[in-house]
JSON list of C-alpha atoms in Angstrom, two decimals:
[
{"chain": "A", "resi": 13, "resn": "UNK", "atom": "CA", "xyz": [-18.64, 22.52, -2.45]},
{"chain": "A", "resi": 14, "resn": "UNK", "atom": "CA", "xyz": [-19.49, 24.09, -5.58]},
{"chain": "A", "resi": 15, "resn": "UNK", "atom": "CA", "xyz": [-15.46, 24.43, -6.51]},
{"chain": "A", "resi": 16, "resn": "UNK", "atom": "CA", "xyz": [-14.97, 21.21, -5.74]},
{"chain": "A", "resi": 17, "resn": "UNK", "atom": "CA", "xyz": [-18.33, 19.81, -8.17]},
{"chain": "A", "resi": 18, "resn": "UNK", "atom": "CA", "xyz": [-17.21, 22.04, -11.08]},
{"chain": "A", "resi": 19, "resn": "UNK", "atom": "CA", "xyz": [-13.24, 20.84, -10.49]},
{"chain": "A", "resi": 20, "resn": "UNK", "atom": "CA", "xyz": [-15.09, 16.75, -10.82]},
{"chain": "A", "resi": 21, "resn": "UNK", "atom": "CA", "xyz": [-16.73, 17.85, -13.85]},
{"chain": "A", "resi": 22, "resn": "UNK", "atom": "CA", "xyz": [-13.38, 19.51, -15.42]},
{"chain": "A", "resi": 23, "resn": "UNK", "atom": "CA", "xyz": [-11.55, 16.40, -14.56]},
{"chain": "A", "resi": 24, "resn": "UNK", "atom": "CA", "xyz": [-13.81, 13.86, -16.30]},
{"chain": "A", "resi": 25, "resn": "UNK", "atom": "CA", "xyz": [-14.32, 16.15, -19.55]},
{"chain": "A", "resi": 26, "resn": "UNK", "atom": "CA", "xyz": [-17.55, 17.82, -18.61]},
{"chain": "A", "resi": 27, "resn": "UNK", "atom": "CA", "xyz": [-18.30, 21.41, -18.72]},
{"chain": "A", "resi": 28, "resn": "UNK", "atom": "CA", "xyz": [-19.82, 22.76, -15.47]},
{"chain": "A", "resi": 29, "resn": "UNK", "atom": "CA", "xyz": [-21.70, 25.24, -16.49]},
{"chain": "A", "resi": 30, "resn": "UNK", "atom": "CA", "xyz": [-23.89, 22.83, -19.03]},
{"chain": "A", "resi": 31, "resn": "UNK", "atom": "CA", "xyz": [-24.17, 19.68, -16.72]},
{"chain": "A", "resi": 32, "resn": "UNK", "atom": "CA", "xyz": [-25.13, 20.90, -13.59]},
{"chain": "A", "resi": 33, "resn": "UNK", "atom": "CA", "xyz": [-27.89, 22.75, -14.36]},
{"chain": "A", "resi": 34, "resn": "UNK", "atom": "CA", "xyz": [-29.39, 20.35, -16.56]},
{"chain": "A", "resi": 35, "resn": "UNK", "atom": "CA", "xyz": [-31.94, 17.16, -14.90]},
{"chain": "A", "resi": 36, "resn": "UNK", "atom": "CA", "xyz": [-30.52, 13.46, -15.21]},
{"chain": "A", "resi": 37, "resn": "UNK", "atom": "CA", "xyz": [-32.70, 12.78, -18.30]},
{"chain": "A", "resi": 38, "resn": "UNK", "atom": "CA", "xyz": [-31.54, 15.81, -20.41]},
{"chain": "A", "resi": 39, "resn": "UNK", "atom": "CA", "xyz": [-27.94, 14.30, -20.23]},
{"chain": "A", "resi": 40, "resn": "UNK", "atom": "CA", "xyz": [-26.48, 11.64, -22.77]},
{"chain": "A", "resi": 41, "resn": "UNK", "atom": "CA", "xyz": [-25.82, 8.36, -21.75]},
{"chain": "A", "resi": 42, "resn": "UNK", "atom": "CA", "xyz": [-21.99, 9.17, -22.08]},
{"chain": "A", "resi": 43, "resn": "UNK", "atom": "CA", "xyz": [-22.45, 12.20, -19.62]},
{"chain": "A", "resi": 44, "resn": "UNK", "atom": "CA", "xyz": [-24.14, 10.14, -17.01]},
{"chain": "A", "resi": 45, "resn": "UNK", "atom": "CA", "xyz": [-21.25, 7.63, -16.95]},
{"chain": "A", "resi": 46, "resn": "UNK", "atom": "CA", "xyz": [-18.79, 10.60, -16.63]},
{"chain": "A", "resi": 47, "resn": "UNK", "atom": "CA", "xyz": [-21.12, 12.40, -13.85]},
{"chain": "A", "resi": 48, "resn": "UNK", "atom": "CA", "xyz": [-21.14, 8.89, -11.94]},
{"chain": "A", "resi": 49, "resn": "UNK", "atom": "CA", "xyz": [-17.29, 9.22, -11.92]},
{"chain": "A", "resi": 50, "resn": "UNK", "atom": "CA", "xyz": [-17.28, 13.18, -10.74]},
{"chain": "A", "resi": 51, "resn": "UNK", "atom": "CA", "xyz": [-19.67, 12.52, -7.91]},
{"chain": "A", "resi": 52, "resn": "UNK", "atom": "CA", "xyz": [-16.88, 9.29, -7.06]},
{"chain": "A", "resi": 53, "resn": "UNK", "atom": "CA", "xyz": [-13.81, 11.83, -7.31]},
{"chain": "A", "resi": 54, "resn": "UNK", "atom": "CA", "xyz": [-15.83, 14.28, -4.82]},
{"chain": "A", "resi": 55, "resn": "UNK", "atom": "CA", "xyz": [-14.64, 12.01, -2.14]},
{"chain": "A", "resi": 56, "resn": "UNK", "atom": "CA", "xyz": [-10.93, 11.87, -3.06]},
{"chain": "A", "resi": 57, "resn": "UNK", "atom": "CA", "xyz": [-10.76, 7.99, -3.25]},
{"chain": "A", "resi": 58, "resn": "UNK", "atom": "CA", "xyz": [-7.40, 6.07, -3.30]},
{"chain": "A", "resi": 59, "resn": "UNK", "atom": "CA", "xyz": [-8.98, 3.45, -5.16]},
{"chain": "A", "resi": 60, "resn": "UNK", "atom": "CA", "xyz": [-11.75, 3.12, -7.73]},
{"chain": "A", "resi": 61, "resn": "UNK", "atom": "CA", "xyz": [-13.89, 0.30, -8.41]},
{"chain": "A", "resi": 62, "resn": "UNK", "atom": "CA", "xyz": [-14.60, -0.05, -12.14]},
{"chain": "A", "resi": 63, "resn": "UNK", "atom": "CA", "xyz": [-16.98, -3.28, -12.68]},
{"chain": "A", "resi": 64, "resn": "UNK", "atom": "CA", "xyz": [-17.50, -3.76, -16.67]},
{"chain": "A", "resi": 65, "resn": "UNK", "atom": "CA", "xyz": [-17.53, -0.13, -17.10]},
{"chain": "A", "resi": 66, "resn": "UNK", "atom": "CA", "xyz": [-17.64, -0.65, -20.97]},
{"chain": "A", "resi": 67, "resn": "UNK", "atom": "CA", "xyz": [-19.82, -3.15, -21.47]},
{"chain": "A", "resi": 68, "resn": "UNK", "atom": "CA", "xyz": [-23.02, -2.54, -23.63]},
{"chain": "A", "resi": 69, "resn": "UNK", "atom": "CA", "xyz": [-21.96, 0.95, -24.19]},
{"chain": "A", "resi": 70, "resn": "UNK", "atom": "CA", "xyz": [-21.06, 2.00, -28.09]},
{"chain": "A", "resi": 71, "resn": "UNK", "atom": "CA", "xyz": [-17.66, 2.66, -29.28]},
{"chain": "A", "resi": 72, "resn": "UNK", "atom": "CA", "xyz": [-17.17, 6.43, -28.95]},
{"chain": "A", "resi": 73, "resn": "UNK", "atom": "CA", "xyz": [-18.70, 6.21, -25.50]},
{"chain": "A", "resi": 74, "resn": "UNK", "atom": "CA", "xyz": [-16.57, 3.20, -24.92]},
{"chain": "A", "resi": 75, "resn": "UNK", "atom": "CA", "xyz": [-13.44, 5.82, -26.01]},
{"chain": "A", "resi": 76, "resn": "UNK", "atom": "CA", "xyz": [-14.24, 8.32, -24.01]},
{"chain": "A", "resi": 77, "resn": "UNK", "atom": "CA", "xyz": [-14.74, 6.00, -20.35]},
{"chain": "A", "resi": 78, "resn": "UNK", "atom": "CA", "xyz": [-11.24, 4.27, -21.09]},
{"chain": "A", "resi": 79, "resn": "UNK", "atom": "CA", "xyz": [-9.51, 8.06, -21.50]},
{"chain": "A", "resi": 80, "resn": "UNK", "atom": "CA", "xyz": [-11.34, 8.83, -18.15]},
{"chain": "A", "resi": 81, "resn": "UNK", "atom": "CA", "xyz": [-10.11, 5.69, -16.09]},
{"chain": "A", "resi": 82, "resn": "UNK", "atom": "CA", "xyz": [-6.33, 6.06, -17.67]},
{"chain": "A", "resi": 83, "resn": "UNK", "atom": "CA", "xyz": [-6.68, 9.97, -16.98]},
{"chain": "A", "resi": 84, "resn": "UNK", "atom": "CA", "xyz": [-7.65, 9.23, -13.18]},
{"chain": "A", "resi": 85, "resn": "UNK", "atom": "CA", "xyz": [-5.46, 6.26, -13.01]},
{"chain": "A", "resi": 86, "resn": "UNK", "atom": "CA", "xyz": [-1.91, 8.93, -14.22]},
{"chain": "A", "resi": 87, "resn": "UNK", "atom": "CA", "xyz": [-3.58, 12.14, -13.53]},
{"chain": "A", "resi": 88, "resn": "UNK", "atom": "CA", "xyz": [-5.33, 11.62, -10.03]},
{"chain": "A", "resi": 89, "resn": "UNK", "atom": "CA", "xyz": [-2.78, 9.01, -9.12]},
{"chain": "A", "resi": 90, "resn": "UNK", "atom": "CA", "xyz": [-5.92, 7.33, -8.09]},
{"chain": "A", "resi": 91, "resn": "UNK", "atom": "CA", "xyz": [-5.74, 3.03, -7.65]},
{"chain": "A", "resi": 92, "resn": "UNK", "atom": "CA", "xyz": [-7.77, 1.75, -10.19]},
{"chain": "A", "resi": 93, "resn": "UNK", "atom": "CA", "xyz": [-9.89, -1.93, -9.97]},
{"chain": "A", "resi": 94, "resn": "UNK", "atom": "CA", "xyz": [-10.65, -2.57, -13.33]},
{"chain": "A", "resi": 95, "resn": "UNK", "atom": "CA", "xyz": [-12.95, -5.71, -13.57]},
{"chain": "A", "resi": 96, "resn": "UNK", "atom": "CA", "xyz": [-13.41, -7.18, -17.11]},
{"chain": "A", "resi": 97, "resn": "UNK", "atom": "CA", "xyz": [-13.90, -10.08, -19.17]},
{"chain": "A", "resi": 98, "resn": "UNK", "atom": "CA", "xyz": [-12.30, -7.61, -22.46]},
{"chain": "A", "resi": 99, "resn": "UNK", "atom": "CA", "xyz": [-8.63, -8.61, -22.50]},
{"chain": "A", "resi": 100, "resn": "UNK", "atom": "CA", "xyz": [-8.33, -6.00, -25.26]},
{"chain": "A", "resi": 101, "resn": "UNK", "atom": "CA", "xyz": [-9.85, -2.75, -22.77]},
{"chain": "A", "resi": 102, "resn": "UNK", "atom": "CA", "xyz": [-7.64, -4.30, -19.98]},
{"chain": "A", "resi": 103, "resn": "UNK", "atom": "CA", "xyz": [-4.35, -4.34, -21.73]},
{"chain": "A", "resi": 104, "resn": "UNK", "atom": "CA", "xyz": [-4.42, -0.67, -22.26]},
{"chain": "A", "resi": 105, "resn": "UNK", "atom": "CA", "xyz": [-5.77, 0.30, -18.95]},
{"chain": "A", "resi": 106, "resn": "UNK", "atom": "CA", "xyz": [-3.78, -1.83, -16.76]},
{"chain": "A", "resi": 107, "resn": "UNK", "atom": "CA", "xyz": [-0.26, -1.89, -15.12]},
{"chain": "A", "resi": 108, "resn": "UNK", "atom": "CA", "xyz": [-0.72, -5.66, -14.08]},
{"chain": "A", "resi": 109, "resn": "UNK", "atom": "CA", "xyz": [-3.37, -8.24, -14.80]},
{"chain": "A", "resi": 110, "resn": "UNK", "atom": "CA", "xyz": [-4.89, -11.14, -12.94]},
{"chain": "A", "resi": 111, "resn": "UNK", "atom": "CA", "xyz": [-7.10, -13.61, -14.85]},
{"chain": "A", "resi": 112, "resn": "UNK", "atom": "CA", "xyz": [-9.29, -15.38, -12.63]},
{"chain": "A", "resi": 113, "resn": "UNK", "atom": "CA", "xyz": [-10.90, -19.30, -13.73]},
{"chain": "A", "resi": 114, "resn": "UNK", "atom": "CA", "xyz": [-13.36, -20.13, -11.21]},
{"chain": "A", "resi": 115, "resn": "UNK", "atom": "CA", "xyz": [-12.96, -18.04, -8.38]},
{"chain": "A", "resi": 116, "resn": "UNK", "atom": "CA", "xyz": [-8.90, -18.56, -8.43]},
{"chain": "A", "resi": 117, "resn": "UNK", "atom": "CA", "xyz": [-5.66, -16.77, -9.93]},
{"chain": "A", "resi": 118, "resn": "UNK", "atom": "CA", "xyz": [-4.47, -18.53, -13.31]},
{"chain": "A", "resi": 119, "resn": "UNK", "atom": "CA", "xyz": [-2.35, -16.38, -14.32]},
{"chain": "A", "resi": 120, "resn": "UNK", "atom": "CA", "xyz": [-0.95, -12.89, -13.45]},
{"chain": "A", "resi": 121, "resn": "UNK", "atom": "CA", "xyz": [1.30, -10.09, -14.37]},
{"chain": "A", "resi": 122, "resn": "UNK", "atom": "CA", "xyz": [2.20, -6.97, -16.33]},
{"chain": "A", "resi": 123, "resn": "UNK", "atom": "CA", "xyz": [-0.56, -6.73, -19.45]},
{"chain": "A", "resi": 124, "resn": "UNK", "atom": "CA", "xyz": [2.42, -7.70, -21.87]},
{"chain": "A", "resi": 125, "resn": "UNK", "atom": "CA", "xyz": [3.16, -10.66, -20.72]},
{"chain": "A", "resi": 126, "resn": "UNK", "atom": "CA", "xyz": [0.00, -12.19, -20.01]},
{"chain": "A", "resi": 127, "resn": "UNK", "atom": "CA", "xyz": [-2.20, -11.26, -23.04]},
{"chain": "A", "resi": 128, "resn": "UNK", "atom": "CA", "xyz": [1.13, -11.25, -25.21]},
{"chain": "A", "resi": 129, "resn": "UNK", "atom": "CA", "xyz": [1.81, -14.85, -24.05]},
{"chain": "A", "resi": 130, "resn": "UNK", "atom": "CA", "xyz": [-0.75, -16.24, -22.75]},
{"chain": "A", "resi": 131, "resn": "UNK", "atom": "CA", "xyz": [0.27, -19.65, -20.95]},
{"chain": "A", "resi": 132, "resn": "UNK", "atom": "CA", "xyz": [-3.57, -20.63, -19.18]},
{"chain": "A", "resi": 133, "resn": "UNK", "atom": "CA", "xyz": [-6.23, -21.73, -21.57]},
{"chain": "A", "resi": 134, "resn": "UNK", "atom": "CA", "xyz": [-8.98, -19.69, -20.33]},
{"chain": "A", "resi": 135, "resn": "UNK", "atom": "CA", "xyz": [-6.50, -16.67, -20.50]},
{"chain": "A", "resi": 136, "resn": "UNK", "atom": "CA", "xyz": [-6.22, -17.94, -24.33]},
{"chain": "A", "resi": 137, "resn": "UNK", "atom": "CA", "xyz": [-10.02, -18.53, -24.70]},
{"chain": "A", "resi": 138, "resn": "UNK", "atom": "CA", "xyz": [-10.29, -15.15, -23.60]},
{"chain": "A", "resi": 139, "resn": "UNK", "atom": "CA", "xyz": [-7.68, -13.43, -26.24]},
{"chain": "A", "resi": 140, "resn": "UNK", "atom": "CA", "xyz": [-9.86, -15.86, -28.69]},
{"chain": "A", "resi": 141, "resn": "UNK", "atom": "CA", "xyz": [-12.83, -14.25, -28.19]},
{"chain": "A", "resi": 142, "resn": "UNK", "atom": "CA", "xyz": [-11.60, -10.79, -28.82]},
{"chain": "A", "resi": 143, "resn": "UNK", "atom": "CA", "xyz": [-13.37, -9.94, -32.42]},
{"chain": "A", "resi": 144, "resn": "UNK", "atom": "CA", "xyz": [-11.15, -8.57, -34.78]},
{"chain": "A", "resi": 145, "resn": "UNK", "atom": "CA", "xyz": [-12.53, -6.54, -37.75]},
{"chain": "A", "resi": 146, "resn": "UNK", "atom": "CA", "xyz": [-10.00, -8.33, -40.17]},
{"chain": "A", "resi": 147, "resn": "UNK", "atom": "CA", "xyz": [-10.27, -12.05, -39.49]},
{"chain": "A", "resi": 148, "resn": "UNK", "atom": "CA", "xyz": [-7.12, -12.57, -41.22]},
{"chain": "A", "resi": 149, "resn": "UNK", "atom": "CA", "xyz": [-4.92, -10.13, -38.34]},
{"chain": "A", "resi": 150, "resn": "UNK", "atom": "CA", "xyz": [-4.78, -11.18, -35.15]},
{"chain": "A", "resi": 151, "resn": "UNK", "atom": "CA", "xyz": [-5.09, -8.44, -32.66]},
{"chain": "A", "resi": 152, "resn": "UNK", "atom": "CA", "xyz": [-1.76, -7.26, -31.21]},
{"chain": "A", "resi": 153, "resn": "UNK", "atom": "CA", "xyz": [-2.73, -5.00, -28.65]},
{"chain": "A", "resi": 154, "resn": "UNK", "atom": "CA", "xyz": [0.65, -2.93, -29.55]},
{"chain": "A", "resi": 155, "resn": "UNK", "atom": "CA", "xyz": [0.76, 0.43, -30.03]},
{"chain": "A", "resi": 156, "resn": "UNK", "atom": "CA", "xyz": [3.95, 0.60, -32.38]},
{"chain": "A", "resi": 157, "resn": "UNK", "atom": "CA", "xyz": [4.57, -1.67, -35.15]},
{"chain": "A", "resi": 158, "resn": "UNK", "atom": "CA", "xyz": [7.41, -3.45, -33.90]},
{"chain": "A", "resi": 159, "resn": "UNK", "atom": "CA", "xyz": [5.41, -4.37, -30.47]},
{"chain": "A", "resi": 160, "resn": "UNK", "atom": "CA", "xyz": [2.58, -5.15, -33.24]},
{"chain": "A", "resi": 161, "resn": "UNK", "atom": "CA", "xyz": [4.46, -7.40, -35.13]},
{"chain": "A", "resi": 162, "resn": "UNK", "atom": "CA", "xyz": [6.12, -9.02, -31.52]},
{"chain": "A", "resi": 163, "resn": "UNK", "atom": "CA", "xyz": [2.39, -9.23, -29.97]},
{"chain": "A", "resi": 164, "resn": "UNK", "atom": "CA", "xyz": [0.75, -11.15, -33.74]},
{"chain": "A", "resi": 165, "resn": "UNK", "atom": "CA", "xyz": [3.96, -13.50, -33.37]},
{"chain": "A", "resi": 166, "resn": "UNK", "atom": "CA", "xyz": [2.78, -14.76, -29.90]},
{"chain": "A", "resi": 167, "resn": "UNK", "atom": "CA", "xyz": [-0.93, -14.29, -31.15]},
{"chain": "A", "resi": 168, "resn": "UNK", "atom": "CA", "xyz": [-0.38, -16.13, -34.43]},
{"chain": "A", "resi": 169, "resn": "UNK", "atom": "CA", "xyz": [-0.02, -19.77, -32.72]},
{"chain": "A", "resi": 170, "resn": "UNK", "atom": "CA", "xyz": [-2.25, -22.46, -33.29]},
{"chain": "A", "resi": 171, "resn": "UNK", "atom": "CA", "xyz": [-4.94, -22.46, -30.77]},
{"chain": "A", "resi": 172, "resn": "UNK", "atom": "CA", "xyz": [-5.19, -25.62, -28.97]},
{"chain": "A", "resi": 173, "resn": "UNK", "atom": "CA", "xyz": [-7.60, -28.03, -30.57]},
{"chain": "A", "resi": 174, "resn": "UNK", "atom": "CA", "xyz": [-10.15, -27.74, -27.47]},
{"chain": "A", "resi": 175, "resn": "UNK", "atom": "CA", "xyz": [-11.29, -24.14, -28.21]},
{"chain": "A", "resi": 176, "resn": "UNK", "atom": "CA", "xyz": [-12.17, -25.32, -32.37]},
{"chain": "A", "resi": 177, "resn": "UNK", "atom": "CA", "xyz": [-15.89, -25.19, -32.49]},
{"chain": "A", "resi": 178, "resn": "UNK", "atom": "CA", "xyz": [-18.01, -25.80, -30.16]},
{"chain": "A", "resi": 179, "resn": "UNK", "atom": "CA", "xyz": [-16.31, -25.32, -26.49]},
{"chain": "A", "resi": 180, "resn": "UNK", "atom": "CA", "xyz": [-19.56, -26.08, -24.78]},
{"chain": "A", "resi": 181, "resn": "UNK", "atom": "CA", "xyz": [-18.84, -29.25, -23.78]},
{"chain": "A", "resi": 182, "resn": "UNK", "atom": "CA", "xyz": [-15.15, -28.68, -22.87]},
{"chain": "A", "resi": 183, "resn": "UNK", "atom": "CA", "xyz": [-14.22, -27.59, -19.67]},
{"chain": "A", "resi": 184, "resn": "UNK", "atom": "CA", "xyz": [-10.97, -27.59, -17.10]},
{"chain": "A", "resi": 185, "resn": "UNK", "atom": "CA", "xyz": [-10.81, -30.14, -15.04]},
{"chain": "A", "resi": 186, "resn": "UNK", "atom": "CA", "xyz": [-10.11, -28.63, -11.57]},
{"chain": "A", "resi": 187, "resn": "UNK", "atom": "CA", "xyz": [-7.17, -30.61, -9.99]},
{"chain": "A", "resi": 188, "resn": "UNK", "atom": "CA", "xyz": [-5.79, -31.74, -12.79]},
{"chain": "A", "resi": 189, "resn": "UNK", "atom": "CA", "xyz": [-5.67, -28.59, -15.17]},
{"chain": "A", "resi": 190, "resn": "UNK", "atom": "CA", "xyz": [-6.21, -30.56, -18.42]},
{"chain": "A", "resi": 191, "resn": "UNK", "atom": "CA", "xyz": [-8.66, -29.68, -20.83]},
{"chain": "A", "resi": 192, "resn": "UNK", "atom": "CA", "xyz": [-10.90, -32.18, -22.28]},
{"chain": "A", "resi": 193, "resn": "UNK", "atom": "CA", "xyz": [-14.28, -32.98, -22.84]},
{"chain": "A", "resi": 194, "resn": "UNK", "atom": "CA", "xyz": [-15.79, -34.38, -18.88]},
{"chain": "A", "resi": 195, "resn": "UNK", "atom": "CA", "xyz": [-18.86, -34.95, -17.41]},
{"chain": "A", "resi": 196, "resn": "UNK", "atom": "CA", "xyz": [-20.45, -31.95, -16.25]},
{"chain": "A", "resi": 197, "resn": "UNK", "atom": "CA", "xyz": [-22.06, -32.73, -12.69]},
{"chain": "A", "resi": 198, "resn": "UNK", "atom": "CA", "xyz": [-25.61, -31.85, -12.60]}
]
């Protein structure tokens, strides 16, 4: 048992011999996260369930959770169930992506095609939301410059009307999958 703890620690970047001595509250908020993981990879899973695991966490912390999943998802050649609203996290954790409007599929496929051309308008209402610390750049979600410059082409088209200031009383009409603004029933 103890092989098997210290080899969960090693594989989500923890030392052994400083974590497991130490109580829950002498541990960072990064280490917990990482610890929850271990004590999941005890078991030897097939498939890991990964609800918002970066929300309302910081950026290095953020970092260093995303490098855990991918290492578990191509190291561990463990299944990975990564559930997000962050297009931007999911792109570069993902093989394939569902987006999901009310309980149902809108659009699926490999991370390229559906945040690089987005063809649902909640799937482009998502990608809209994604902040971007230079307004005037679109993010790409590339990692070479000729994907980069590919992914702002798709990125760089006008947004449809509908999502221009304020979206709150805009919704999808379920049956007839046009946007516009309707009734909301109360």
């Amino acid at each position: 048992v103890q092989d098997r703890m210290h080899e969960a620690c090693r594989a989500v970047g923890l030392d052994p011999a400083l974590i497991l001595r130490r109580y829950p509250h002498e541990l960072s908020g990064g280490q917990r996260q990482r610890l929850i993981v271990a004590r999941a990879l005890m078991l030897n899973p097939k498939l890991l369930i990964a609800d918002e695991p970066v929300s309302m966490v910081d950026a290095s912390l953020r970092a260093t959770i995303l490098k855990n999943i991918y290492d578990l998802k191509d190291g561990h050649g463990i299944s990975i169930f990564y559930i997000t609203h962050d297009l931007a996290t999911a792109y570069h954790v993902s093989d394939y992506v569902m987006v999901l409007y009310k309980g149902q599929v809108v659009e699926a496929g490999p991370p390229k095609e559906v945040i690089g051309d987005p063809q649902h308008p909640y799937t482009q209402l998502l990608i809209a939301s994604i902040p971007w610390p230079d307004p005037g750049r679109a993010w790409g979600g590339a990692t070479t410059a000729a994907e980069d410059i590919a992914a702002l082409d798709a990125m760089d088209r006008d947004v449809p009307t509908v999502f221009r200031g304020d979206v709150s009383g805009f919704r999808l009409e379920v049956g007839t999958q046009e946007w516009g603004a309707h009734e909301r029933d109360m």
